[in-house]
Every structure is written in structure tokens, then in C-alpha cells.
């Protein structure tokens, strides 16, 4: 089982990689739909979604760890 710190670090690394992929996707896809956003704005949009993603990933990870420990305790 992971500690809270390990869950947070894993989520941050996963999300950082996702941020880079998202930024590249925005730079590629937005212009295809006629959306022209300055690069700095793309960085800020990506950052906002990254914060949301870190929180989501952390809480989902903790939920599953809690569910796992609850089931384990019931089985004992």
C-alpha cells in the first residue's frame, strides 16, 4: 500500500507528463478549430487543468487505497 506522500508524488509525475502531452495537443488541435490562443495562455490553461488533475488523481488513489484496506479488514 502506498503512503499519502507516495500517492501524491506518483500523481504529480503522472500529471506532469500529462501536462506536456496536453500542451502539445492544445498547440496542435486549437488552431484546427480556429482557436488562436497566445502561448502564455496555453500554458495557463494547461496549468489550471493540471491542478484539477492532481487533486482528482490524488483523491481517487486515496479512495481506492481506503477501499482496499476496508475490504482487507473485513476479510480478516
Coordinates of C-alpha atoms in Angstrom, one line a residue, residues 1 3-4 9-12 15 17 25 28-29 31 45 47 50-51 57-60 63-64 69-70:
X1 CA 0.0 0.0 0.0
X3 CA 1.7 6.3 1.7
X4 CA -0.1 9.6 1.1
X9 CA 4.4 12.1 -5.8
X10 CA 3.1 9.4 -8.3
X11 CA 0.2 11.6 -9.2
X12 CA 2.4 14.7 -9.7
X15 CA 0.2 14.7 -14.3
X17 CA 3.7 14.1 -18.2
X25 CA -2.3 18.7 -28.0
X28 CA -2.0 21.3 -32.4
X29 CA -5.8 21.0 -32.0
X31 CA -5.7 26.0 -34.5
X45 CA -5.0 26.8 -19.4
X47 CA -1.7 24.7 -15.6
X50 CA -3.2 20.2 -14.2
X51 CA -4.1 21.4 -10.7
X57 CA -5.8 11.7 -9.2
X58 CA -4.8 12.0 -5.6
X59 CA -8.3 11.6 -4.2
X60 CA -9.1 8.7 -6.5
X63 CA -10.3 6.3 -2.3
X64 CA -9.0 3.0 -3.8
X69 CA -7.9 -1.6 3.3
X70 CA -11.6 -1.7 4.2

